[in-house]
PDB file of C-alpha atoms in Angstrom:
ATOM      1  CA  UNK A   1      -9.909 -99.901  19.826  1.00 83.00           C
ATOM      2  CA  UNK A   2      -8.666-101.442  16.795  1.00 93.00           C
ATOM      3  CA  UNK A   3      -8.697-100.480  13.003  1.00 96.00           C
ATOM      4  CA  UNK A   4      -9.656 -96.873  13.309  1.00 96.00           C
ATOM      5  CA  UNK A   5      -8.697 -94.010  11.105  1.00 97.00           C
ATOM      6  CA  UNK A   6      -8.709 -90.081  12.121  1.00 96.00           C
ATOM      7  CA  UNK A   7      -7.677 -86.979  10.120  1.00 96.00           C
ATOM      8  CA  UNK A   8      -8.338 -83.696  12.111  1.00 96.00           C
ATOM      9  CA  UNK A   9      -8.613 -81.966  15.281  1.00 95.00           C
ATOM     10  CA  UNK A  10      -9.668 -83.705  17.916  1.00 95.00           C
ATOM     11  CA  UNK A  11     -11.544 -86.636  15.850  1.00 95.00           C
ATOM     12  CA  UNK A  12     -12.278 -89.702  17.517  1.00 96.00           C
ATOM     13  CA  UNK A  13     -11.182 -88.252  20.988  1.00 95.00           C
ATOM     14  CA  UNK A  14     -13.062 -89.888  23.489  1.00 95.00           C
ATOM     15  CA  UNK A  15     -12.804 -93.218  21.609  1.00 94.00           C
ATOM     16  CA  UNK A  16     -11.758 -96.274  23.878  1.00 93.00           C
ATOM     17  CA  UNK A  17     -12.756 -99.786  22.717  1.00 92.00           C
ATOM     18  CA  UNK A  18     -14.444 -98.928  19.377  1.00 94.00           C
ATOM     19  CA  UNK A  19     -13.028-100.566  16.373  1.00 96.00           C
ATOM     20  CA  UNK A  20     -13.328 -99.636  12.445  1.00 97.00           C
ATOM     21  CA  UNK A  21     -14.295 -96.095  13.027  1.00 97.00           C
ATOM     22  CA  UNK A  22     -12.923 -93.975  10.035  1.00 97.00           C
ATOM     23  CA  UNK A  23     -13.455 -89.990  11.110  1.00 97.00           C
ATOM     24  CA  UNK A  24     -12.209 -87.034   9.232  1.00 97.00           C
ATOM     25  CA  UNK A  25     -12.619 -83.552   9.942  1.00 96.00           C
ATOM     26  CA  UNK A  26     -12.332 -81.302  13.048  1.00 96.00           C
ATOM     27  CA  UNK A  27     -14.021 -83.032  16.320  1.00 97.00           C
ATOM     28  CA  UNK A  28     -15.566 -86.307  14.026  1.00 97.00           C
ATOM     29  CA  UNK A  29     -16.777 -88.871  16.038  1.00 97.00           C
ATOM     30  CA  UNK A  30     -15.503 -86.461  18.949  1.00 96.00           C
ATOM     31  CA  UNK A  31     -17.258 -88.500  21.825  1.00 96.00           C
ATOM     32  CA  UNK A  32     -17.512 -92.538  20.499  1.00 95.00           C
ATOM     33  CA  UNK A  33     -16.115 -94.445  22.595  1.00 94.00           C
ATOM     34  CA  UNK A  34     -17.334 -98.317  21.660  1.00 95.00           C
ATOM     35  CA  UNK A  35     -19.275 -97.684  18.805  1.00 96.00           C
ATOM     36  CA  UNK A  36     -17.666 -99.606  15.961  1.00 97.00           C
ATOM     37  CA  UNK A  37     -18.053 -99.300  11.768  1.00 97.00           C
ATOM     38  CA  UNK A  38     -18.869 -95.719  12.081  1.00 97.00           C
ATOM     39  CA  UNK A  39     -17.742 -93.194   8.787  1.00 98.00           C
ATOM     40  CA  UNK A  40     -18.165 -89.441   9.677  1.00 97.00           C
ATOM     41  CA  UNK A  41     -16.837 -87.024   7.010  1.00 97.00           C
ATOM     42  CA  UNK A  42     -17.107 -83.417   8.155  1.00 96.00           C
ATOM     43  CA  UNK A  43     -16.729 -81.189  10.898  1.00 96.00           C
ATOM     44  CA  UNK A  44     -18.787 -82.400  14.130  1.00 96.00           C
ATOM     45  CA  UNK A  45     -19.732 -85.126  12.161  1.00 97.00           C
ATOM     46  CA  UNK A  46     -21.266 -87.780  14.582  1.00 97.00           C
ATOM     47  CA  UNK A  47     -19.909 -85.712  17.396  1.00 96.00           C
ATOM     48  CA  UNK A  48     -22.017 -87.042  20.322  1.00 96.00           C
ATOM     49  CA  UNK A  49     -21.707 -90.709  18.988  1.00 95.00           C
ATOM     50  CA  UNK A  50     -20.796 -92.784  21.615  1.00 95.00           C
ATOM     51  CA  UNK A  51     -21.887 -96.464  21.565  1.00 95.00           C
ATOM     52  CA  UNK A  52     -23.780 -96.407  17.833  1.00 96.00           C
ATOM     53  CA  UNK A  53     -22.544 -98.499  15.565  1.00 97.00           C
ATOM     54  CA  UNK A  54     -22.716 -98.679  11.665  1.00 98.00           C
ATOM     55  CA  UNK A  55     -23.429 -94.843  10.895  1.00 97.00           C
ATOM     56  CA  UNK A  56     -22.630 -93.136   8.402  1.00 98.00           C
ATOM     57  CA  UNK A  57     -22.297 -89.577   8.005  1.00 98.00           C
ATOM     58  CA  UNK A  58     -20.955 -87.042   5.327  1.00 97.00           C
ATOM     59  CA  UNK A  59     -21.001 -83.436   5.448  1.00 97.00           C
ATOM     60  CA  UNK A  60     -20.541 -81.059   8.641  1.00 96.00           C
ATOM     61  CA  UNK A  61     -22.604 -81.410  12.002  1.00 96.00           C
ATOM     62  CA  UNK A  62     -24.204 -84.445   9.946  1.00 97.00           C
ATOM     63  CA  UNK A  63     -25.607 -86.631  12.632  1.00 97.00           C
ATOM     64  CA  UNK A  64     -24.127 -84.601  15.115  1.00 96.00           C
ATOM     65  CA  UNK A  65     -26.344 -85.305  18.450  1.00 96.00           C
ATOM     66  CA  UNK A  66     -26.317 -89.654  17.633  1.00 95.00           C
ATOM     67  CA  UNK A  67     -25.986 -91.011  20.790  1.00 95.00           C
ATOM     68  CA  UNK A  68     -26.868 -94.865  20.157  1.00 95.00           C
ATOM     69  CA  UNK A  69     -28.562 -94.668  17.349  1.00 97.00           C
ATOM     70  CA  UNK A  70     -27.260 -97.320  14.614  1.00 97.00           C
ATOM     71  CA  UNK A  71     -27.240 -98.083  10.862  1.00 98.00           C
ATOM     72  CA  UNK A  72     -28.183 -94.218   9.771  1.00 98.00           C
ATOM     73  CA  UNK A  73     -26.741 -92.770   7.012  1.00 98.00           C
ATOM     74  CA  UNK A  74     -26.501 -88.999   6.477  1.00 98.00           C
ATOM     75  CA  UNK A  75     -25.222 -86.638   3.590  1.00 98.00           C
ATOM     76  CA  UNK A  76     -25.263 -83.244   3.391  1.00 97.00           C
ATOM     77  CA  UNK A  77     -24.507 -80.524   6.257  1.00 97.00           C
ATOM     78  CA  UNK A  78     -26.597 -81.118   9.264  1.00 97.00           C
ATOM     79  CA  UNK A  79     -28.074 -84.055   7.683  1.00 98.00           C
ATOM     80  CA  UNK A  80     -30.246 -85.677  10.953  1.00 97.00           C
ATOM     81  CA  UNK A  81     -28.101 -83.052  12.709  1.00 97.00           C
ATOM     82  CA  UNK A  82     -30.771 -83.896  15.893  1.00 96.00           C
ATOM     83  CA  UNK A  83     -30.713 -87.931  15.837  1.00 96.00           C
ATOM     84  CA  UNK A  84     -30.237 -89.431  19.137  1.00 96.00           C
ATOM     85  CA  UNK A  85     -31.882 -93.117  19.101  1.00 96.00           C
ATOM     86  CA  UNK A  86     -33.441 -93.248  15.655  1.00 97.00           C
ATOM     87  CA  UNK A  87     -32.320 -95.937  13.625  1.00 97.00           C
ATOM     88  CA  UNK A  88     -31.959 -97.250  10.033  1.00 98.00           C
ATOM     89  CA  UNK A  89     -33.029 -93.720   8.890  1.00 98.00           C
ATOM     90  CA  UNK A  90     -31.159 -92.464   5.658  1.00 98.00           C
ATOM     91  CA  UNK A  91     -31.201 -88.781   4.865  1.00 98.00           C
ATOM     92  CA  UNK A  92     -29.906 -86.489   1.857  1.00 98.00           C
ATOM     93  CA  UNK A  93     -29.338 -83.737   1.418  1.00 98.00           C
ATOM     94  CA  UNK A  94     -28.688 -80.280   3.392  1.00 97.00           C
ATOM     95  CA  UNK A  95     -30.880 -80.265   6.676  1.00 97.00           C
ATOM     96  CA  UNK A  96     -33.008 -83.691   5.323  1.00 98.00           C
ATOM     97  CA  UNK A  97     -34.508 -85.097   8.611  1.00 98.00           C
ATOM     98  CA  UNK A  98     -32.622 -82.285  10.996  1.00 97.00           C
ATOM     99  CA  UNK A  99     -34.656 -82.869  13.774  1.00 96.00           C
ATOM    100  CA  UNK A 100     -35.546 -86.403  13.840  1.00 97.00           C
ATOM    101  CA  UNK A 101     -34.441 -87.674  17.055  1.00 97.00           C
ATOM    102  CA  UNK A 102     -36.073 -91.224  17.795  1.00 97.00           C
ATOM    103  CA  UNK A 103     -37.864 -92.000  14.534  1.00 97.00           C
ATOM    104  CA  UNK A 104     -36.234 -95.445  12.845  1.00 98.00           C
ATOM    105  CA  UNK A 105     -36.603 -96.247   8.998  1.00 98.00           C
ATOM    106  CA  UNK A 106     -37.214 -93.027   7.561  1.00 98.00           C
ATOM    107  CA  UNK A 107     -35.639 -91.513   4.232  1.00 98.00           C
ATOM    108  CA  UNK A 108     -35.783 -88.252   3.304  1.00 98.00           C
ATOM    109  CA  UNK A 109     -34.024 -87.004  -0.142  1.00 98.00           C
ATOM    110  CA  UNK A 110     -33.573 -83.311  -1.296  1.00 98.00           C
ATOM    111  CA  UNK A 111     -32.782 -79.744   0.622  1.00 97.00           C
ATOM    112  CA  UNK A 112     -34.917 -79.689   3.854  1.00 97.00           C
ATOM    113  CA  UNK A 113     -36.554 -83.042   3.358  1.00 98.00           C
ATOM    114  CA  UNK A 114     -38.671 -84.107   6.397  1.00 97.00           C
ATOM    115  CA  UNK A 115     -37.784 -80.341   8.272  1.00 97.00           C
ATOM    116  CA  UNK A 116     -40.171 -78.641   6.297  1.00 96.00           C
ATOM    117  CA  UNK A 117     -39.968 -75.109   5.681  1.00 95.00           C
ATOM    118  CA  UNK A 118     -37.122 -75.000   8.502  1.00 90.00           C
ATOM    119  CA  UNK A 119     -39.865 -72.695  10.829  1.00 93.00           C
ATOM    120  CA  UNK A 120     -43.297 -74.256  11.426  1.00 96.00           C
ATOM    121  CA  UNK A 121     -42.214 -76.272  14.264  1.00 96.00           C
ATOM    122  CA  UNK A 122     -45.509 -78.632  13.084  1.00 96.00           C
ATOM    123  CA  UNK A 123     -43.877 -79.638   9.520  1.00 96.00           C
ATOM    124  CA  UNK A 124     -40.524 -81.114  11.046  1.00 96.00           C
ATOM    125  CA  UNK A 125     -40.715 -84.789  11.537  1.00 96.00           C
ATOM    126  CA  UNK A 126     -38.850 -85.598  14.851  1.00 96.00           C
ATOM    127  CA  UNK A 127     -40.471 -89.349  16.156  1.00 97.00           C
ATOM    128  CA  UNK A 128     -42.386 -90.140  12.480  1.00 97.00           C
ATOM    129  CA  UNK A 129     -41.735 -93.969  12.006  1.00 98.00           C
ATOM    130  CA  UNK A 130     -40.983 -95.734   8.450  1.00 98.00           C
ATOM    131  CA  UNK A 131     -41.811 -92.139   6.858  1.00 98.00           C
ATOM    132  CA  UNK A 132     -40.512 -91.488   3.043  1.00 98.00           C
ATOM    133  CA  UNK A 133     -39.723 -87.622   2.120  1.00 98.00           C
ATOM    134  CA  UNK A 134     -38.762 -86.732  -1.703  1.00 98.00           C
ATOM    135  CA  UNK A 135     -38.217 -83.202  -2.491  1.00 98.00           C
ATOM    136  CA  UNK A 136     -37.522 -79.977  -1.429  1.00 98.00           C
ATOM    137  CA  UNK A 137     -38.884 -79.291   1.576  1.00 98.00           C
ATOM    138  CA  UNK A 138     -41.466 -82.322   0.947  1.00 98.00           C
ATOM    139  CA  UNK A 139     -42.550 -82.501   4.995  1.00 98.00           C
ATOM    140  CA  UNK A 140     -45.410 -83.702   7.509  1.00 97.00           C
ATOM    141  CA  UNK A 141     -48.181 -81.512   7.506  1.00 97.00           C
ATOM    142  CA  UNK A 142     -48.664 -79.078  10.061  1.00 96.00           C
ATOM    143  CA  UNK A 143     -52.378 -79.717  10.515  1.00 96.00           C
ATOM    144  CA  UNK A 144     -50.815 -82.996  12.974  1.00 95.00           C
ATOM    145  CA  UNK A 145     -48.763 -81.871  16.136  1.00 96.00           C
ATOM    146  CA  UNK A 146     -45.346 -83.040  15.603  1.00 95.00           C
ATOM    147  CA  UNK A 147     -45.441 -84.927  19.016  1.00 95.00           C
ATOM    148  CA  UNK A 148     -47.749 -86.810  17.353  1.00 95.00           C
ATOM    149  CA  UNK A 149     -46.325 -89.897  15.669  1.00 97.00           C
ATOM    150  CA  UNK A 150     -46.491 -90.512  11.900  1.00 97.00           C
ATOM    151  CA  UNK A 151     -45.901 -94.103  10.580  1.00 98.00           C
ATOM    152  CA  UNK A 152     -45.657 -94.864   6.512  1.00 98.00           C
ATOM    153  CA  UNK A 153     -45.840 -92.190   5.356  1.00 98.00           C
ATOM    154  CA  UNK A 154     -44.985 -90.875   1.742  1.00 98.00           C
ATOM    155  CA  UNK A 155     -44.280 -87.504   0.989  1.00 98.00           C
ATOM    156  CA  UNK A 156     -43.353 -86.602  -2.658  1.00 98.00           C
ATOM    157  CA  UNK A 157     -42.160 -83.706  -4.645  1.00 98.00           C
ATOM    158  CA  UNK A 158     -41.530 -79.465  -3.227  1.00 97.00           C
ATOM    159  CA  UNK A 159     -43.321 -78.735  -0.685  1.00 97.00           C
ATOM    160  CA  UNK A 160     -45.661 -81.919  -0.664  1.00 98.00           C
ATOM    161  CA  UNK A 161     -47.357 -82.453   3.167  1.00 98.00           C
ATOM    162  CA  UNK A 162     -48.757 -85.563   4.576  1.00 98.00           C
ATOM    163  CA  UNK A 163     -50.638 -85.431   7.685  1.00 97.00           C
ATOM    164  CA  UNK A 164     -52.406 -89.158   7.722  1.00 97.00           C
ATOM    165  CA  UNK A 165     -50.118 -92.526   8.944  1.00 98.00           C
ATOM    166  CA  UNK A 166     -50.524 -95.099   5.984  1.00 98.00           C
ATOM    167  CA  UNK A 167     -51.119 -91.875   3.290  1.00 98.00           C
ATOM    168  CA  UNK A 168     -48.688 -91.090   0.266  1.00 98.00           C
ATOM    169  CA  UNK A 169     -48.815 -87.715  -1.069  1.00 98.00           C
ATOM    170  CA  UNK A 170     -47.848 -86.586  -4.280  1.00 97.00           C
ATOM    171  CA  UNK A 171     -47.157 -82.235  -4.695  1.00 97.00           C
ATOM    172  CA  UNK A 172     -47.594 -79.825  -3.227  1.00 96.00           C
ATOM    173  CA  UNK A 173     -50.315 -77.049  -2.660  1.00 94.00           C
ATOM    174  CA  UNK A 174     -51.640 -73.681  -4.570  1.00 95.00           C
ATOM    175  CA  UNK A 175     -48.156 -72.894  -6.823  1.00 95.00           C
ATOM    176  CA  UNK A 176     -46.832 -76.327  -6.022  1.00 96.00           C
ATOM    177  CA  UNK A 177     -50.064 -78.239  -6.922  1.00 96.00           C
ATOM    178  CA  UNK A 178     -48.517 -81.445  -9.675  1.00 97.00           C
ATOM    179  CA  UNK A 179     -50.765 -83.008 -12.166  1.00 96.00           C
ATOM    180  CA  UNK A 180     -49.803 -86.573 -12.299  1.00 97.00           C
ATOM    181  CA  UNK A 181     -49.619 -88.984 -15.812  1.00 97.00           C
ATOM    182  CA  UNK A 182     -49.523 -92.279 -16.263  1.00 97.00           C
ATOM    183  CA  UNK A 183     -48.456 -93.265 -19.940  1.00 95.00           C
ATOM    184  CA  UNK A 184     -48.445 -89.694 -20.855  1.00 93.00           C
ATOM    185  CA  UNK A 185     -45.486 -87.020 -20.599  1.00 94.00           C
ATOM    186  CA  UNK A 186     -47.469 -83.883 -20.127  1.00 91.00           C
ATOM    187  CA  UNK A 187     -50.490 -84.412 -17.861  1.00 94.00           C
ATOM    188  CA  UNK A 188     -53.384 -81.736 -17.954  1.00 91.00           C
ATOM    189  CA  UNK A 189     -55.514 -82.812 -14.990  1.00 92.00           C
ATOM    190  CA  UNK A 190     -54.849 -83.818 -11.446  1.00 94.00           C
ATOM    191  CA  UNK A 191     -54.315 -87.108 -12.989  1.00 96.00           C
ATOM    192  CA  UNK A 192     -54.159 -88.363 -16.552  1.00 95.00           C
ATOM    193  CA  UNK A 193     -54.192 -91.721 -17.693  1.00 95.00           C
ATOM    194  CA  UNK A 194     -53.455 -93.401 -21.175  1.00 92.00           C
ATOM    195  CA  UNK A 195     -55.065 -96.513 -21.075  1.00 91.00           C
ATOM    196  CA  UNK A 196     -57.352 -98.273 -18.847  1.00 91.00           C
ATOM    197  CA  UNK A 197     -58.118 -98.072 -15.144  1.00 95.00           C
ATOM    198  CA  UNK A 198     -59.599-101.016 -13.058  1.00 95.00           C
ATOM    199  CA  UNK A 199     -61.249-100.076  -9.833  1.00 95.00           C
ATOM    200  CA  UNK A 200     -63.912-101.858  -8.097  1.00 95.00           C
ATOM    201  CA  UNK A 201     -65.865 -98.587  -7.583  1.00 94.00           C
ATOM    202  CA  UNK A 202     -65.381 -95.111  -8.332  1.00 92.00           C
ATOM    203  CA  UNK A 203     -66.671 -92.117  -5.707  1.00 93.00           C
ATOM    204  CA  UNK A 204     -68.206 -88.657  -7.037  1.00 91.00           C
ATOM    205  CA  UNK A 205     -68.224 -85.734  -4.153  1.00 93.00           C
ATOM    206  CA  UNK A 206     -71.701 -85.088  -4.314  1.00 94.00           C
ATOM    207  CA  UNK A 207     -73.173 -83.995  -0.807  1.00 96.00           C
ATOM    208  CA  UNK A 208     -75.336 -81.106  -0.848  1.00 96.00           C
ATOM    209  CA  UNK A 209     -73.001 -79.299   1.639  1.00 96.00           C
ATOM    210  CA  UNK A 210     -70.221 -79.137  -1.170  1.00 95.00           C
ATOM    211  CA  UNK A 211     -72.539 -77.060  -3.444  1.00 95.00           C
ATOM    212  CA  UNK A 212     -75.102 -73.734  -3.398  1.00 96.00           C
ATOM    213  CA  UNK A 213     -77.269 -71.788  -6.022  1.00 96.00           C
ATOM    214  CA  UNK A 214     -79.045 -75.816  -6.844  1.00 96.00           C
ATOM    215  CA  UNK A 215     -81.652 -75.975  -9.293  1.00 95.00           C
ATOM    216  CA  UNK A 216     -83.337 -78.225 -10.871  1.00 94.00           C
ATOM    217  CA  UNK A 217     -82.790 -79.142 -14.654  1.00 91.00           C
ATOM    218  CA  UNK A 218     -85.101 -78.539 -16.617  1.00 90.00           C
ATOM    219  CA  UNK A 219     -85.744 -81.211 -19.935  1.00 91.00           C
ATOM    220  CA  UNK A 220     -82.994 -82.968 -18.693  1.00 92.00           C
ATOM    221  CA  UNK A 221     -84.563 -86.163 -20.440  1.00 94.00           C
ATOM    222  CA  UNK A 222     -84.672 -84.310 -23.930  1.00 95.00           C
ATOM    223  CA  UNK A 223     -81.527 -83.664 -23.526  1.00 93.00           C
ATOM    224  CA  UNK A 224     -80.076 -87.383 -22.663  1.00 94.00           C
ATOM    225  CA  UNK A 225     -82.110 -88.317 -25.907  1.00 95.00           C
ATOM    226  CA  UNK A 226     -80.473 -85.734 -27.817  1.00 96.00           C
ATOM    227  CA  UNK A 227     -76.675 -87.194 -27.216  1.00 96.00           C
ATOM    228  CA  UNK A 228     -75.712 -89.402 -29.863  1.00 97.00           C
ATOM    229  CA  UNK A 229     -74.192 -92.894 -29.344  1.00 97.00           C
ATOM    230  CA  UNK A 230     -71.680 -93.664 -31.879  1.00 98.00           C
ATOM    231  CA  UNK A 231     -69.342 -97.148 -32.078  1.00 98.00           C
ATOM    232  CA  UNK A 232     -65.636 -96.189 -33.306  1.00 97.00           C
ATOM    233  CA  UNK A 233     -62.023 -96.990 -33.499  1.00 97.00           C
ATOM    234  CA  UNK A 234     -59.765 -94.950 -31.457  1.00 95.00           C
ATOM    235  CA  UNK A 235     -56.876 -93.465 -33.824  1.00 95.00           C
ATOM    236  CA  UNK A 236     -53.519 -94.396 -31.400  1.00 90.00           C
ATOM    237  CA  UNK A 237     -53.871 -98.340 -31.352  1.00 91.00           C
ATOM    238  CA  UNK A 238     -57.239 -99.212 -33.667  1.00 95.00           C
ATOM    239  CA  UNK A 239     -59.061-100.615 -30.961  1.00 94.00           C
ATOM    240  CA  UNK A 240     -63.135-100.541 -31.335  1.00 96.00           C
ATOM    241  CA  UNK A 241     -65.055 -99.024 -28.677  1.00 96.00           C
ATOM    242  CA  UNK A 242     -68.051 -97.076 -27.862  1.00 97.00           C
ATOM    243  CA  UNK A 243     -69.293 -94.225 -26.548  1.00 97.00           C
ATOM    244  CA  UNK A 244     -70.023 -90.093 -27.454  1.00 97.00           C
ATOM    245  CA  UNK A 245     -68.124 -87.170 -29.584  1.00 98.00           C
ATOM    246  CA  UNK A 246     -67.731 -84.869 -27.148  1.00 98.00           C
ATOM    247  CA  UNK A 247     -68.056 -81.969 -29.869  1.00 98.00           C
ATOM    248  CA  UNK A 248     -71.568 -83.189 -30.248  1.00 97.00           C
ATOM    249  CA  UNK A 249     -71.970 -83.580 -26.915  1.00 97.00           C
ATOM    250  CA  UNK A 250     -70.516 -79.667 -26.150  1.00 97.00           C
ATOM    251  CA  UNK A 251     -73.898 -78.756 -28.630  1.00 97.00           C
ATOM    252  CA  UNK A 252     -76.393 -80.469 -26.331  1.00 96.00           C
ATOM    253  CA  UNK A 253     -74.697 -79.537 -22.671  1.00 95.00           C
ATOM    254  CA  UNK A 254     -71.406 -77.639 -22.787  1.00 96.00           C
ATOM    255  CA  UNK A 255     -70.998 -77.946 -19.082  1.00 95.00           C
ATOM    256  CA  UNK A 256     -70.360 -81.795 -19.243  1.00 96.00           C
ATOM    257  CA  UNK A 257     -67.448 -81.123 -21.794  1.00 97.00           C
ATOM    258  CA  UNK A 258     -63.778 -80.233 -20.623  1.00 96.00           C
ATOM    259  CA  UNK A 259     -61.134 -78.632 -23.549  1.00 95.00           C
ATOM    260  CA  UNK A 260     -57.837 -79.355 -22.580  1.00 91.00           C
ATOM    261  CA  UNK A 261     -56.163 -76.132 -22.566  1.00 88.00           C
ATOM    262  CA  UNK A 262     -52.890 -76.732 -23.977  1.00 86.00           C
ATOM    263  CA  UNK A 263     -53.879 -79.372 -26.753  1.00 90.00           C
ATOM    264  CA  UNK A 264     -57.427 -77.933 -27.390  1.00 94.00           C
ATOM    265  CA  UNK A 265     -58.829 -81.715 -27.457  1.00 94.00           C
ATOM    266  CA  UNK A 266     -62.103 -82.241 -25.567  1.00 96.00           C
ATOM    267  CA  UNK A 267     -63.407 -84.611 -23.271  1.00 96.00           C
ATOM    268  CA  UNK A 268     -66.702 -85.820 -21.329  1.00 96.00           C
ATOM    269  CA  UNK A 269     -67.296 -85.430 -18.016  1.00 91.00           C
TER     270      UNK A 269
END
């Protein structure tokens, strides 16, 4: 082999025809022997590589069981510690990805990324395809079997789960629940948005088995003829528009007004 660099113990051992390999750290790239362009930085970094090429991988036992897997990058200690085959797959971060073994093009950024919360065997992605994790712990979900395959998938923010290929997910559950703003720094529902939103169709969950205690309204049509429609211009950019003041709105039928809790300003359901 030609152009190779080792610092340490034992790095770069079993290497015979592999060129550009750069190892540092006790037992590095312990077993390559014709994978070429490999970087491992760390102890056991990369140790089972032995024909992968183009990996990259900082911080001990960091890609530690690559076989043949190529183009991975890995930071952080144990960092797809469990890669075999799996290629393309970039992963920061202590433990991001640690037991990924086949799955190519996945990223995973933060403390635990794509392993979950390092003991339900369910939330660690191991064969997941072209899956994104961003977050601490940000995982599958464990609702899907783990021998079941995962492809695009999105995964973003602590402790966010996706179980559904094709699905992006944004927070967590319960004390990790996010709101999410658009145009708007401090959110106060699931999602806010400042400005307009084009859709082709909007759907309201609405099926009888979602609900109990139903009865029927009583002057409901009094009531619709009671709200007041007023034209205005809205105070942030002047633009005219139409619509209801939800104050007056609150005096007719206060359960189709929300308050925003933390700015007191209202709005119609």
């Amino acid at each position: 082999g030609a152009g190779n660099t080792a610092n340490g113990r034992s790095v770069l051992f079993s290497n015979t025809t592999g060129n550009n390999n750069t190892a540092n750290g006790s037992i590095a790239l312990y077993s390559n022997t014709t994978g070429s362009n490999n970087t491992a930085n760390g102890m056991g970094a990369l140790f089972s590589n032995t024909t992968g090429d183009v990996n990259t991988a900082n911080g001990g036992g960091a890609l530690r069981n690559n076989t043949t897997g190529n183009d991975n990058v890995a930071s952080g200690a144990d960092a797809l510690f469990s890669n075999t085959t799996g290629i393309g797959n970039t992963a920061n971060g202590m433990g991001a990805l640690f037991y990924n073994t086949t799955g190519i093009y996945n990223a995973a950024f933060g403390k635990n990324a794509g392993y979950g919360d390092g003991t339900t065997v369910d939330q660690q992605s191991v064969i997941d395809n072209y899956a994104t994790f961003l977050g601490y712990q940000a995982s599958r979900d464990a609702s899907v079997l783990n021998t079941t395959p995962l492809t695009n998938i999105t995964a973003i923010g602590k402790n966010a789960r996706v179980g559904a290929s094709n699905t992006i997910v944004l927070g967590g559950t319960g004390a990790d629940a996010v709101n999410v703003g658009i145009g708007t720094a401090s959110p106060s529902e699931k999602l806010e948005v400042n400005g307009n939103i084009k859709a082709t169709a909007f759907l309201y969950s609405s099926d009888r088995r979602l609900k109990h205690n139903i009865m029927t309204c009583e002057g409901a049509l009094d009531k619709i003829e009671k709200f007041r429609g007023v034209s205005f211009i809205w105070n942030e950019d002047n633009s005219e528009d139409i619509g209801f003041i939800a104050q007056e709105v609150e005096k007719v039928e206060p359960r189709l007004v929300v308050t925003n809790k933390q700015t007191g300003l209202k709005s119609v359901k």
